[in-house]
Short mmCIF file of C-alpha atoms in Angstrom, two decimals:
data_model
loop_
_atom_site.label_atom_id
_atom_site.label_comp_id
_atom_site.label_asym_id
_atom_site.label_seq_id
_atom_site.Cartn_x
_atom_site.Cartn_y
_atom_site.Cartn_z
CA MET S 137 48.03 263.38 175.66
CA ASN S 138 45.14 261.14 176.89
CA LEU S 139 46.85 257.87 176.49
CA PRO S 140 48.01 257.60 180.26
CA ILE S 141 44.40 258.59 181.42
CA LEU S 142 42.87 256.14 178.82
CA VAL S 143 45.52 253.35 180.08
CA LEU S 144 44.52 254.18 183.76
CA HIS S 145 40.82 254.10 182.95
CA VAL S 146 41.04 250.58 181.36
CA GLY S 147 43.33 249.02 183.62
CA ALA S 148 41.38 250.29 186.62
CA GLY S 149 38.08 249.26 185.10
CA ALA S 150 39.37 245.66 184.58
CA CYS S 151 40.58 245.56 188.10
CA GLY S 152 37.22 246.85 189.16
CA LEU S 153 35.32 244.17 187.24
CA VAL S 154 37.20 241.43 188.85
CA SER S 155 37.33 242.48 192.15
CA GLY S 156 33.72 243.48 192.02
CA GLY S 157 32.71 240.00 190.73
CA THR S 158 34.86 238.45 193.49
CA ALA S 159 33.40 240.56 196.30
CA LEU S 160 29.89 239.38 195.26
CA ALA S 161 30.94 235.65 195.31
CA LEU S 162 32.68 235.62 198.45
CA ARG S 163 30.92 235.31 201.94
CA LYS S 164 29.81 238.84 202.88
CA GLY S 165 31.75 240.10 205.84
CA GLY S 166 34.57 237.76 205.68
CA THR S 167 38.12 238.73 205.13
CA GLY S 168 38.25 237.72 201.43
CA HIS S 169 35.19 239.87 200.91
CA LYS S 170 36.74 242.74 202.54
CA ARG S 171 40.01 242.73 200.82
CA ALA S 172 38.26 242.31 197.30
CA GLY S 173 35.94 245.14 198.29
CA THR S 174 38.84 247.38 199.20
CA VAL S 175 40.39 246.71 195.69
CA PHE S 176 37.07 247.45 194.04
CA PHE S 177 36.49 250.66 195.86
CA ALA S 178 40.11 252.13 194.83
CA SER S 179 39.83 250.69 191.24
CA MET S 180 36.36 252.08 190.81
CA LEU S 181 37.16 255.49 191.91
CA LEU S 182 40.15 255.79 189.61
CA MET S 183 38.14 254.24 186.61
CA SER S 184 35.17 256.63 186.93
CA ALA S 185 37.32 259.74 187.56
CA ALA S 186 39.58 258.92 184.54
CA GLY S 187 36.43 258.05 182.38
CA ALA S 188 34.81 261.34 183.35
CA ALA S 189 38.09 263.32 182.36
CA LEU S 190 38.26 261.30 178.95
CA ALA S 191 34.57 261.93 178.37
CA ILE S 192 34.72 265.68 179.23
CA VAL S 193 37.46 266.00 176.43
CA LYS S 194 35.63 264.37 173.65
CA PRO S 195 33.13 265.76 174.53
CA ASP S 196 30.46 263.21 175.92
CA ARG S 197 28.79 264.95 178.56
CA ILE S 198 26.32 261.97 179.66
CA THR S 199 29.24 259.48 179.82
CA ALA S 200 31.20 262.32 181.86
CA MET S 201 28.36 262.63 184.28
CA SER S 202 27.92 258.73 184.54
CA GLY S 203 31.57 258.69 185.68
CA VAL S 204 30.76 261.33 188.40
CA PHE S 205 27.68 259.41 189.45
CA THR S 206 29.47 256.19 189.65
CA PHE S 207 32.21 257.87 191.69
CA TYR S 208 29.38 258.98 194.12
CA LEU S 209 27.88 255.60 194.40
CA VAL S 210 31.18 253.99 195.24
CA LEU S 211 32.28 256.63 197.80
CA THR S 212 28.86 256.66 199.62
CA ALA S 213 28.85 252.90 199.68
CA TRP S 214 32.33 252.71 201.18
CA ALA S 215 31.46 255.32 203.64
CA THR S 216 28.29 253.64 204.67
CA ALA S 217 29.89 250.43 205.51
CA ARG S 218 32.86 252.04 207.33
CA GLY S 219 30.75 254.83 209.21
CA SER S 220 28.88 254.71 212.29
CA GLY S 221 25.52 254.64 210.84
CA ARG S 222 24.84 258.24 211.95
CA ALA S 223 24.46 261.05 209.41
CA GLY S 224 26.87 263.80 209.43
CA ARG S 225 28.63 266.42 207.09
CA PHE S 226 29.73 263.75 204.71
CA GLU S 227 26.23 262.73 204.04
CA LEU S 228 25.01 266.26 203.41
CA TYR S 229 27.73 266.81 200.94
CA ALA S 230 26.65 263.55 199.41
CA PHE S 231 22.96 264.52 199.12
CA VAL S 232 24.13 267.83 197.39
CA GLY S 233 26.20 266.06 195.06
CA ALA S 234 23.46 263.54 193.98
CA LEU S 235 20.92 266.44 193.86
CA ALA S 236 23.26 268.28 191.60
CA THR S 237 23.88 265.15 189.39
CA ALA S 238 20.26 264.53 188.92
CA THR S 239 19.81 267.97 187.85
CA ILE S 240 22.49 267.99 185.34
CA PHE S 241 21.34 264.71 183.89
CA LEU S 242 17.60 266.20 183.66
CA PHE S 243 19.15 269.22 181.78
CA LEU S 244 21.11 266.86 179.42
CA GLY S 245 17.92 264.81 178.66
CA VAL S 246 15.92 267.93 177.85
CA ALA S 247 18.83 269.42 175.59
CA ALA S 248 18.64 265.97 173.80
CA SER S 249 14.96 266.24 173.23
CA ARG S 250 15.33 269.45 171.29
CA THR S 251 17.70 268.01 168.79
CA SER S 252 16.64 266.67 165.62
CA ASP S 253 17.56 262.89 166.58
CA GLY S 254 17.15 263.21 170.14
CA ARG S 255 20.73 262.71 171.01
CA ILE S 256 23.36 264.94 172.81
CA ASP S 257 26.71 264.27 171.81
CA ARG S 258 26.45 260.53 170.76
CA LEU S 259 24.04 259.10 173.23
CA PRO S 260 20.04 259.39 173.21
CA GLY S 261 18.49 261.62 175.76
CA ALA S 262 16.84 258.62 177.29
CA VAL S 263 20.06 257.53 178.97
CA ALA S 264 20.27 260.87 180.52
CA ASP S 265 16.69 260.66 181.76
CA ALA S 266 17.29 257.07 183.17
CA TYR S 267 20.42 258.41 185.11
CA ALA S 268 18.47 261.52 186.34
CA ALA S 269 15.86 259.21 187.86
CA VAL S 270 18.34 256.99 189.54
CA ALA S 271 20.34 259.91 190.73
CA ALA S 272 17.36 261.51 192.24
CA LEU S 273 16.40 258.25 194.07
CA ALA S 274 19.98 258.27 195.60
CA ALA S 275 19.45 261.90 196.52
CA CYS S 276 16.05 261.10 198.24
CA LEU S 277 17.63 258.15 200.18
CA ASP S 278 20.49 260.48 201.27
CA LEU S 279 17.85 263.10 202.57
CA ASN S 280 16.02 260.30 204.28
CA PHE S 281 19.29 259.27 206.05
CA ILE S 282 19.98 262.81 207.18
CA LEU S 283 16.43 263.32 208.35
CA ARG S 284 16.41 260.19 210.41
CA ARG S 285 20.14 260.94 211.43
CA ARG S 286 20.91 257.34 211.73
CA VAL S 287 20.18 253.74 210.17
CA SER S 288 20.45 250.28 211.64
CA GLY S 289 22.95 247.90 210.67
CA ARG S 290 20.86 246.07 208.31
CA GLN S 291 19.89 249.40 206.76
CA ARG S 292 23.38 250.19 206.29
CA ILE S 293 24.51 247.18 204.63
CA ALA S 294 21.43 247.48 202.21
CA ARG S 295 22.42 250.97 201.45
CA HIS S 296 26.12 249.82 200.83
CA ALA S 297 25.09 246.71 198.93
CA TRP S 298 22.89 248.53 196.24
CA ARG S 299 25.29 251.33 195.62
CA MET S 300 28.21 248.99 194.99
CA CYS S 301 26.30 246.65 192.89
CA LEU S 302 24.70 249.59 190.85
CA ALA S 303 28.34 250.95 190.21
CA LEU S 304 29.43 247.36 189.17
CA SER S 305 26.52 246.97 186.89
CA ILE S 306 27.35 250.64 185.26
CA ALA S 307 31.19 249.44 184.85
CA ALA S 308 30.04 246.19 183.23
CA MET S 309 27.53 247.99 180.98
CA ALA S 310 30.09 250.44 179.86
CA PHE S 311 32.65 247.55 178.93
CA PHE S 312 30.58 244.68 177.64
CA LEU S 313 27.89 246.71 175.97
CA GLY S 314 29.53 249.99 175.39
CA GLN S 315 32.86 248.66 173.98
CA GLN S 316 31.67 245.89 171.76
CA LYS S 317 34.21 246.79 169.04
CA VAL S 318 36.79 245.29 171.23
CA MET S 319 34.85 242.02 171.84
CA PRO S 320 35.54 238.85 169.46
CA ALA S 321 33.43 239.17 166.49
CA PRO S 322 31.28 236.26 166.82
CA VAL S 323 29.91 237.78 170.31
CA GLN S 324 29.54 241.22 169.08
CA GLY S 325 25.84 242.18 169.34
CA SER S 326 25.07 238.90 171.25
CA PRO S 327 22.57 239.05 174.00
CA LEU S 328 25.24 237.19 176.21
CA LEU S 329 26.89 240.43 176.71
CA SER S 330 24.00 241.74 178.81
CA VAL S 331 24.47 238.96 181.43
CA PRO S 332 27.42 240.73 183.40
CA PRO S 333 25.44 243.89 183.96
CA LEU S 334 22.13 242.07 184.62
CA ALA S 335 23.98 239.66 187.05
CA ALA S 336 25.15 242.78 188.96
CA LEU S 337 21.57 244.31 189.06
CA GLY S 338 20.20 240.82 190.04
CA ALA S 339 22.52 240.88 193.07
CA MET S 340 21.46 244.27 194.06
CA ILE S 341 17.92 243.41 193.99
CA TYR S 342 18.64 240.08 195.89
CA TRP S 343 20.51 241.81 198.70
CA VAL S 344 18.01 244.80 199.13
CA VAL S 345 15.09 242.29 199.15
CA ARG S 346 16.74 240.14 201.77
CA LEU S 347 17.98 242.73 204.11
CA ARG S 348 15.05 245.02 204.06
CA LEU S 349 11.94 243.47 202.92
CA THR S 350 11.61 240.00 203.97
CA ARG S 351 11.10 238.18 207.32
CA ARG S 352 13.88 235.70 206.13
CA GLY S 353 16.29 238.41 205.72
CA ALA S 354 15.31 239.33 209.45
CA ARG S 355 16.06 235.99 210.55
CA ARG S 356 19.28 235.07 208.73
CA ILE S 357 21.37 238.13 208.98
CA PRO S 358 24.81 237.86 207.22
CA ALA S 359 27.93 238.33 209.25
CA ALA S 360 28.55 241.71 207.74
CA VAL S 361 25.09 242.82 209.12
CA ALA S 362 25.74 241.52 212.48
CA MET S 363 28.96 243.41 212.73
CA ALA S 364 27.32 246.59 211.57
CA GLU S 365 24.62 246.25 214.25
CA ALA S 366 27.21 245.65 216.76
CA GLY S 367 29.11 248.61 215.98
CA ALA S 368 26.20 250.99 215.44
#
């Protein structure tokens, strides 16, 4: 019964990893980046939705909620890049969704702490606690956006970049670290499998620092930021 959903999950996940890596490698704001980003957006929505559905059936509640959170990250990142830079109803709904997700993760972490082995379903409660913290941060940033009512072009691209990169890192982590049984035997358990998710996190940190925290980022604005500021 779940085979079609599993095939969709695996196929979309593979497509998302390839297109996400391609989008990171290409010039930001260019045609290739936009096309790869569009494929990444669609693939990740399908992958996260299918993954959440499969995890609910198991059940695997932390994994199911990580699928929901990944869906939220990709959707809000896409809306940020395509939007006008002004907060509206979508941002309000996103804030409520992120807050609810953080709360559910927190409850899952508390529930895990009350078990004999500190796990809920198959995962340790620390995983839920980490997700709860990140989801709470995302909710706070959504609320900040709503209260400020608008963000600059540079802030929009930073918001877009960190959410897309984090979603890519979650997908890479789920595949390279969470599915080691499908890897060739010589690399199972190898630290090399941590490289793809860490690379996505590194890209996230680089773009956030460059766009928001350094003078160099203020002087050398990528083409994507220039277009965003022109349209804001």
